[in-house]
Short mmCIF file of C-alpha atoms and ligand atoms in Angstrom, two decimals:
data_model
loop_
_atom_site.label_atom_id
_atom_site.label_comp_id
_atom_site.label_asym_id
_atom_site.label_seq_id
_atom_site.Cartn_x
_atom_site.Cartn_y
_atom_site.Cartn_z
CA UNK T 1 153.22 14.15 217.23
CA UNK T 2 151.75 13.65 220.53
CA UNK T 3 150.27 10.10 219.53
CA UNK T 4 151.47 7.48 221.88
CA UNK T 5 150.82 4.48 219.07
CA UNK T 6 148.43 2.76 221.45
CA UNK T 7 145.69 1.46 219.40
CA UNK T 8 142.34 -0.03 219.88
CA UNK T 9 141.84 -2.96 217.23
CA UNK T 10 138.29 -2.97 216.56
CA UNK T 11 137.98 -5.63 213.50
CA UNK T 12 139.04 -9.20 214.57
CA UNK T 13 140.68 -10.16 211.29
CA UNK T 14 139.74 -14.07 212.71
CA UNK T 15 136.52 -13.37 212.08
CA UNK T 16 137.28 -12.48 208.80
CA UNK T 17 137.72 -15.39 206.21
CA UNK T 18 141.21 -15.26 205.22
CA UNK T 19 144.33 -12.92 206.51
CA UNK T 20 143.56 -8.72 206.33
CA UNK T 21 145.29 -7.86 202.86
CA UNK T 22 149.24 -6.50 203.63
CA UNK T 23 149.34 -3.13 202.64
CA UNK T 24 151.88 -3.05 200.27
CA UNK T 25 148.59 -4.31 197.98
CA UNK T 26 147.01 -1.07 197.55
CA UNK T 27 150.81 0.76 196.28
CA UNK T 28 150.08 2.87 193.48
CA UNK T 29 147.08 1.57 192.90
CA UNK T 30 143.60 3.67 191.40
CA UNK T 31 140.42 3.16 193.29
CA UNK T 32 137.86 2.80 190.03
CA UNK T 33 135.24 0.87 191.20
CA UNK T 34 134.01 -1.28 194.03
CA UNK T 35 134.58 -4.84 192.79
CA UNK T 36 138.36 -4.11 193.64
CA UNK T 37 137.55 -4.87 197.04
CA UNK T 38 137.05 -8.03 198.74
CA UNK T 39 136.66 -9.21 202.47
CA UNK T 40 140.09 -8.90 203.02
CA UNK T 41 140.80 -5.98 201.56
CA UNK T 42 137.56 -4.68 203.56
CA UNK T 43 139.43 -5.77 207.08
CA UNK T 44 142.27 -3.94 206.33
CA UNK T 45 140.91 -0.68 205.35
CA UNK T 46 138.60 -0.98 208.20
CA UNK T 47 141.55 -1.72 210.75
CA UNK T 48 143.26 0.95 209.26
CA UNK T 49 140.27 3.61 209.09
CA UNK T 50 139.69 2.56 213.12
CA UNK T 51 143.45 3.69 213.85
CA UNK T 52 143.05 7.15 211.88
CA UNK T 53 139.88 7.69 214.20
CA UNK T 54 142.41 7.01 216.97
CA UNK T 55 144.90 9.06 215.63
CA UNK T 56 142.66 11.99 215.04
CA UNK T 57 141.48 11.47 218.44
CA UNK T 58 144.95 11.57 220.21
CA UNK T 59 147.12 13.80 218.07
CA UNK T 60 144.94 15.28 214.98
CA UNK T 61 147.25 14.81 212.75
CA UNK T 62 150.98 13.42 211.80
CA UNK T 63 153.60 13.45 209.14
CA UNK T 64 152.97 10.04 207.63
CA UNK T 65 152.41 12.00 204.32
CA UNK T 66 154.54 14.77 204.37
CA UNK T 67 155.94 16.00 201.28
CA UNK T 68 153.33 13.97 198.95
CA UNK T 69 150.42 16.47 197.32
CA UNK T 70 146.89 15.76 196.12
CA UNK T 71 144.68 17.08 193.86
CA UNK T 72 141.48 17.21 193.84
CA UNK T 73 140.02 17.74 190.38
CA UNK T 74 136.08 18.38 190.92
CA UNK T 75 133.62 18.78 187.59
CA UNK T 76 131.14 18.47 189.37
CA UNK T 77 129.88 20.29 192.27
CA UNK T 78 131.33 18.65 196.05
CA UNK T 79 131.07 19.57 199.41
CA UNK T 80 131.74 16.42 201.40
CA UNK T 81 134.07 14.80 199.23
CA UNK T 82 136.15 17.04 198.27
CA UNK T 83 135.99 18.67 202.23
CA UNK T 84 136.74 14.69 202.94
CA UNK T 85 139.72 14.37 201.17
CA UNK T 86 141.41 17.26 201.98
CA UNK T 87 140.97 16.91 205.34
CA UNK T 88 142.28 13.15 204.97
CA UNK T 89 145.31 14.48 203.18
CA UNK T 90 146.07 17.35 205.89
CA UNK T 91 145.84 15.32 208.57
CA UNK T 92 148.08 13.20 207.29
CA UNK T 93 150.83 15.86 207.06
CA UNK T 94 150.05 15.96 203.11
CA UNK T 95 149.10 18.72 201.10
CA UNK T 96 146.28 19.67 198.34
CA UNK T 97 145.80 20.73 194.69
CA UNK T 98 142.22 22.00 194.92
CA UNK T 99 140.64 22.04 191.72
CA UNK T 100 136.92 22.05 192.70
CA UNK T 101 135.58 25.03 191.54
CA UNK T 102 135.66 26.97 188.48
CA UNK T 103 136.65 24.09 186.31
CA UNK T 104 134.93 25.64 183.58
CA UNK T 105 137.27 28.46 183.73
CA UNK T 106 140.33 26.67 183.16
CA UNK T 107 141.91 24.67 180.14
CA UNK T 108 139.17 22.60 180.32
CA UNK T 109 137.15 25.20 178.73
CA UNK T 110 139.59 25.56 176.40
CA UNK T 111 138.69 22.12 175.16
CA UNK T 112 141.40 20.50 176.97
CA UNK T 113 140.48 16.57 176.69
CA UNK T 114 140.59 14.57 180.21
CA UNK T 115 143.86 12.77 179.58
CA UNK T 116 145.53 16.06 179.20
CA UNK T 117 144.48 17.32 182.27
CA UNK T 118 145.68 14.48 183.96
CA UNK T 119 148.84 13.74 182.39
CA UNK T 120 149.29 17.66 183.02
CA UNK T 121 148.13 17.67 186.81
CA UNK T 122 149.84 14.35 187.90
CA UNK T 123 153.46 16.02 187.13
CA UNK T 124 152.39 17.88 190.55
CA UNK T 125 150.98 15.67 192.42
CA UNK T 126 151.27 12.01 194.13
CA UNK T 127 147.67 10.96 193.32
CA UNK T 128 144.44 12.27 192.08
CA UNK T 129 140.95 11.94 193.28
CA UNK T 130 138.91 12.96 190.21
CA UNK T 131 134.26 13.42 189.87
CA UNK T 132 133.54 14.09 186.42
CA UNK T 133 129.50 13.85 185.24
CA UNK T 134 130.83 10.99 182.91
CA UNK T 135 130.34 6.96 183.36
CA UNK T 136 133.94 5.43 183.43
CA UNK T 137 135.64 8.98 183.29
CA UNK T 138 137.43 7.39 185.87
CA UNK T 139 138.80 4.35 184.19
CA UNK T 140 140.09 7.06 181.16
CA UNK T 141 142.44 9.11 183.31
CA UNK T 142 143.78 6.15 184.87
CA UNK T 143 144.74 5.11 181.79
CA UNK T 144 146.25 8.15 181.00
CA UNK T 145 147.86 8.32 184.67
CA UNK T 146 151.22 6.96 186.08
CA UNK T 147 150.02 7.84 189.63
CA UNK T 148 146.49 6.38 191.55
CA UNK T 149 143.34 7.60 190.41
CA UNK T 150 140.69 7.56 193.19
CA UNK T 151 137.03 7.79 191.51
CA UNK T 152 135.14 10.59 193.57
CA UNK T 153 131.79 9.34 191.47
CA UNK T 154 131.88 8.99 187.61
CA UNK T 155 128.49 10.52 186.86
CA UNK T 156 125.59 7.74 187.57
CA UNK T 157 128.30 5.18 187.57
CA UNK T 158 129.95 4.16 190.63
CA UNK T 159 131.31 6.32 194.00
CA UNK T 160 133.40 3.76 195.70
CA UNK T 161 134.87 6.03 198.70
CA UNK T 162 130.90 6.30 199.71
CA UNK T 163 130.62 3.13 199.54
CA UNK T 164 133.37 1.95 201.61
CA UNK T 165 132.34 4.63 204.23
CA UNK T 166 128.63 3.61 204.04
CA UNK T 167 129.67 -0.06 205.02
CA UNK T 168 132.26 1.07 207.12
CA UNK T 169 129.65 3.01 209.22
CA UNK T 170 127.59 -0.34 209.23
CA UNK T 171 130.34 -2.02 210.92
CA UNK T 172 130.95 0.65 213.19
CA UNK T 173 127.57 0.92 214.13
CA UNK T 174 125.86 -2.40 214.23
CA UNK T 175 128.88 -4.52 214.99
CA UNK T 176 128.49 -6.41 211.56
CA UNK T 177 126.75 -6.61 208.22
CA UNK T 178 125.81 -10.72 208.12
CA UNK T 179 122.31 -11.16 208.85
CA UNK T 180 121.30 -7.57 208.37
CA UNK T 181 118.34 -6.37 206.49
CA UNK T 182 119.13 -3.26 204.18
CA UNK T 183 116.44 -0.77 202.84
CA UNK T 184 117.38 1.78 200.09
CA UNK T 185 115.30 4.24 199.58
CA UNK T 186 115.28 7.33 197.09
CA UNK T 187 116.65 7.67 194.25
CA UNK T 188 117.64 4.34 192.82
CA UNK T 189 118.30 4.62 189.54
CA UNK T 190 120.82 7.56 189.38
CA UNK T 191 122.40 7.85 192.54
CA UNK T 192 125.86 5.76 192.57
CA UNK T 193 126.04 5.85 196.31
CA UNK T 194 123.61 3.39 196.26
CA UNK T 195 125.20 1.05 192.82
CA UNK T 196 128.42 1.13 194.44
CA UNK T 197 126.94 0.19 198.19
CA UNK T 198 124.74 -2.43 196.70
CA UNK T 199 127.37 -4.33 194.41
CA UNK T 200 130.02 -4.16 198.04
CA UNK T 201 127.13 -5.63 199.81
CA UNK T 202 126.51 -9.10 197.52
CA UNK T 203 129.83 -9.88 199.44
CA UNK T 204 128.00 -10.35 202.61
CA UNK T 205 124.88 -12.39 203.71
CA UNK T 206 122.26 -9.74 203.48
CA UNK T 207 118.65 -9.24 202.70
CA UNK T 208 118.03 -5.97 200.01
CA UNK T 209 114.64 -3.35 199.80
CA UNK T 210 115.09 -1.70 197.32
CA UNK T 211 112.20 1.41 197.66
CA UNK T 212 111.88 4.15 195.08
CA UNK T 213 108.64 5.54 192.68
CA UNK T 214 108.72 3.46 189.75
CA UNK T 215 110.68 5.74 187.65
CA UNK T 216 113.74 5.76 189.79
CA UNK T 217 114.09 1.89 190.23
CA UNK T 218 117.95 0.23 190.42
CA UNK T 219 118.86 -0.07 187.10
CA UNK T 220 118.23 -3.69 185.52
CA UNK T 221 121.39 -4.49 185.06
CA UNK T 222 122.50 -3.77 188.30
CA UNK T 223 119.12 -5.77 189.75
CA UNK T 224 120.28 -9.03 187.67
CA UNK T 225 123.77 -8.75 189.02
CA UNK T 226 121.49 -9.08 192.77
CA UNK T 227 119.11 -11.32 191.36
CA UNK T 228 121.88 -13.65 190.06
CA UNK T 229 124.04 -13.31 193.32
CA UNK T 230 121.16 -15.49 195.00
CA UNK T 231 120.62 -12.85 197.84
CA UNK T 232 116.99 -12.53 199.49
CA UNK T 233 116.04 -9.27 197.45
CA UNK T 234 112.46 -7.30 197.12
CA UNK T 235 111.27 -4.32 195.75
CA UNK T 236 108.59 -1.35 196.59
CA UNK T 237 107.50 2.13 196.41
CA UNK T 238 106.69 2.06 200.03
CA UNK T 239 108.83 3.05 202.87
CA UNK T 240 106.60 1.38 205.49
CA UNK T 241 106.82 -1.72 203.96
CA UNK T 242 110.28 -1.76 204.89
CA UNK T 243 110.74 0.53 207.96
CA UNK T 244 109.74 -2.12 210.86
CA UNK T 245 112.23 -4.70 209.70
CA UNK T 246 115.40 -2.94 208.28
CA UNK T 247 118.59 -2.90 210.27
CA UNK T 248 119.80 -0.04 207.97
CA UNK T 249 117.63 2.52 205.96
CA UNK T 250 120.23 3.74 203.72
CA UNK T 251 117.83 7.32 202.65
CA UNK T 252 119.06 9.05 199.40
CA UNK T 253 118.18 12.43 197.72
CA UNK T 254 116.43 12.18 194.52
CA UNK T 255 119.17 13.44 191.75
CA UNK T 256 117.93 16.65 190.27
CA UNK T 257 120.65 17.39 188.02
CA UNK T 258 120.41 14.15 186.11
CA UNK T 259 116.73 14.66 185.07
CA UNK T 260 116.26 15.75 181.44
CA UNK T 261 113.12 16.82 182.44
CA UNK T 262 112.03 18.95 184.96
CA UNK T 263 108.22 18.17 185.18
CA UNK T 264 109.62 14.10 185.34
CA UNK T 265 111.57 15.47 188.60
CA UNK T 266 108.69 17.81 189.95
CA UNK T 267 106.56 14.19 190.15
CA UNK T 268 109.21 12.77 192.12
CA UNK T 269 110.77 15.28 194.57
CA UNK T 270 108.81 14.59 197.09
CA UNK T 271 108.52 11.16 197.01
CA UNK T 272 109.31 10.12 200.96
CA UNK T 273 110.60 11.79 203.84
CA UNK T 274 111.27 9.96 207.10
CA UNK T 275 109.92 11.38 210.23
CA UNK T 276 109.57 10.89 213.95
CA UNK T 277 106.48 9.20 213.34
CA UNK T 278 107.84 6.89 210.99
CA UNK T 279 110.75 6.27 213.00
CA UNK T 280 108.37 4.95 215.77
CA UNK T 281 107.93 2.18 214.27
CA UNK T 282 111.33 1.17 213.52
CA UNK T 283 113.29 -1.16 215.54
CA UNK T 284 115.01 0.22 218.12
CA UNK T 285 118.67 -0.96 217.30
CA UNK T 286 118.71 -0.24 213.82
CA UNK T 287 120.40 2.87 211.83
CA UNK T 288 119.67 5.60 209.40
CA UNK T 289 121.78 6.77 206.72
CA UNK T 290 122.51 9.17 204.07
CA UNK T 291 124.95 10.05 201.86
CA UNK T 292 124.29 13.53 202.25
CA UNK T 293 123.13 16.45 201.00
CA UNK T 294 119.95 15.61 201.96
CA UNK T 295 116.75 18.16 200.39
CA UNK T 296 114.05 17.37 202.58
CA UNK T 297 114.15 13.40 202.43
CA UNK T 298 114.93 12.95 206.07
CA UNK T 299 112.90 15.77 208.16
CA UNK T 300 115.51 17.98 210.62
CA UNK T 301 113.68 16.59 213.99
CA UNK T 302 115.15 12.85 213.41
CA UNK T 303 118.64 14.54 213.89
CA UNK T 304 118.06 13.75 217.68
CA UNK T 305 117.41 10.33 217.09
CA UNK T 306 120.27 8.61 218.17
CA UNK T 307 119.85 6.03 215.36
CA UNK T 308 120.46 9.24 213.08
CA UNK T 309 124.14 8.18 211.78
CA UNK T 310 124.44 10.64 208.95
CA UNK T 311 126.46 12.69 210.57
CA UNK T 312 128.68 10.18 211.81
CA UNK T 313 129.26 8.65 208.80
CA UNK T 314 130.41 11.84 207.42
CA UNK T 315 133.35 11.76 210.02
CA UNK T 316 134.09 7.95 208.95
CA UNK T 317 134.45 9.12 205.71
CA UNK T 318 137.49 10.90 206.29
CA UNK T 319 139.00 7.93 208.05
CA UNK T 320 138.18 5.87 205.08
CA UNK T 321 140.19 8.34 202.69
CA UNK T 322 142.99 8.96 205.64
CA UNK T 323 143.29 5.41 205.15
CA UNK T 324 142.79 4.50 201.45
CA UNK T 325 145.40 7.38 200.80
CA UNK T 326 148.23 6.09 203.02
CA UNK T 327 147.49 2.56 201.42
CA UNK T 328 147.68 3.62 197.48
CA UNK T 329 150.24 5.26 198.32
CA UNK T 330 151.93 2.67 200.66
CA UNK T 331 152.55 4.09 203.99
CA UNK T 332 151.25 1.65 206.81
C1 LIG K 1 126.62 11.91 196.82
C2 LIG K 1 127.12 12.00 195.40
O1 LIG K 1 127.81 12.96 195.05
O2 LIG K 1 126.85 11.05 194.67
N1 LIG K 1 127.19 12.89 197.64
C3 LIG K 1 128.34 12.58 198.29
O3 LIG K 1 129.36 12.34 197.71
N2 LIG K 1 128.26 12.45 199.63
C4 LIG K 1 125.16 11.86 196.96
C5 LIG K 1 124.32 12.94 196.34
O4 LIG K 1 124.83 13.90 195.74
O5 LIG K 1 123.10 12.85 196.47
#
């Protein structure tokens, strides 16, 4: 390791209310769902996610998890997240059980049932990050599991590894999320980049737009949990009602795959796209982001915009899971 350990602190844990959370409090635990962190738990990860940049930076990799293995159990379809993870895990000095393609050529098909699989796949490996199309597939196998579970998004339900990343990238960023004005816009109703990055953000003092067609609105539910939270919250199916005030314009792709109904999707697909023009009138500290793939929603010339963090925030994801791996499975 050619690392020389000197590291630049970038989250002032007195800032934070409360100590950051000792790592030992992540140890064999499963990652199901956003609510499982608070502020402090936020301060750690981050602290720890900024050292992994450094890490990367200065050495690439090290040996903190040699000898552990991961697998990565995919039913649905991943680029990112599964690319994320392994990554993580590799640079880390772990290694990888990829199962992320093909999963309807093994057992599964056979009509293995989820707990099987796991109980099967965790006699290999140290943890598991699973995506499965179903709500709370996640909370099953950890039930089934003796090692972590790390939801990689349970159908429309939650994706809490975005979500850390997406707020992550706010703090990296904008130097904060207090007092920041946050637009969503897309795909409200299915996409669980957006549930999971909403429900972390009622921790903070923040304003919500929420902007979608009226088909694709947050669910209700999910609205009275924001409602109820007391948070300054508005909704619209316009994208320039929101684009000269919001700090962050959080852009997401309208789900396809969850439509029943392809004319219903058809109406939709085309709903917004930001452009240069658009961008003009946005402030000029402020960011964009997107949880990626993106189909069209964010036109290829705002790339150049330097307020274009999507791409960024890809490479803070894999500090996130560098970091949220060496916690569950408690190496500081
Ligand atoms: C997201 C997902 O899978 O929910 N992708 C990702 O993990 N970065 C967003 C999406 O597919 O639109």
């Amino acid at each position: 390791m050619g690392y020389d350990g000197n590291l630049t602190p970038l989250f002032d844990l007195a800032s934070q209310p409360g100590r950051a959370a000792p790592y030992t409090e992540f140890l064999g635990q499963d990652i199901i769902a956003v609510d499982q962190f608070d502020r402090r738990r936020l301060a750690y990860l981050f602290q720890r996610a900024d050292e992994m940049r450094d890490l990367v930076a200065h050495a690439g990799a090290c040996d903190l998890l040699r000898g552990y293995v991961l697998t990565c159990l995919f039913y649905e379809p991943s680029t990112r997240t599964s690319a994320s993870f392994i990554a993580a895990m590799q640079r880390l000095g772990g290694t990888v059980i990829p199962i992320t393609q093909g999963v309807q050529f093994s057992s599964v098909s056979k009509g293995e049932s989820l707990p099987d699989t796991i109980r099967v796949l965790e006699q290999y490996s140290d943890v598991i990050v699973l995506r499965h199309p179903d709500v709370g597939s996640a909370q099953v196998a950890a039930e089934a599991a003796t090692v972590p579970i790390i939801n990689g998004g349970d159908g429309v339900g939650e994706h809490p590894t975005q979500a850390l990343l997406d707020l992550f990238t706010i703090y990296e960023e904008l130097g904060g999320v207090d007092g920041l004005k946050v637009a969503m816009v897309g795909d409200l109703r299915y996409g669980r980049t957006v549930h999971s990055l909403t429900r972390l953000l009622l921790q903070y003092n923040v304003s919500l737009r929420f902007v979608s067609p009226d088909t694709l609105r947050l669910p209700l539910n999910l609205m009275n949990t924001v409602i109820d939270s007391g948070i300054n919250v508005r909704e619209s199916d316009n994208v320039q009602d929101v684009i000269g005030d919001a700090d962050v314009l959080y852009v997401t792709r309208i789900q396809k795959e969850r439509f029943g109904d392809a004319a219903a999707y058809d109406e939709v697909k085309d709903a917004y796209e930001i452009t240069p023009a658009l961008m003009r009138q946005a402030k000029e500290k402020m960011v964009i982001m997107h949880p990626l793939p993106r189909v069209g929603e964010i036109h290829t010339s705002v790339d150049a915009d330097p307020r274009a963090a999507y791409f960024r925030q890809v490479q803070n994801g894999m500090f996130i899971r560098m970091a949220l791996l060496a916690a569950v499975l408690g190496k500081a």
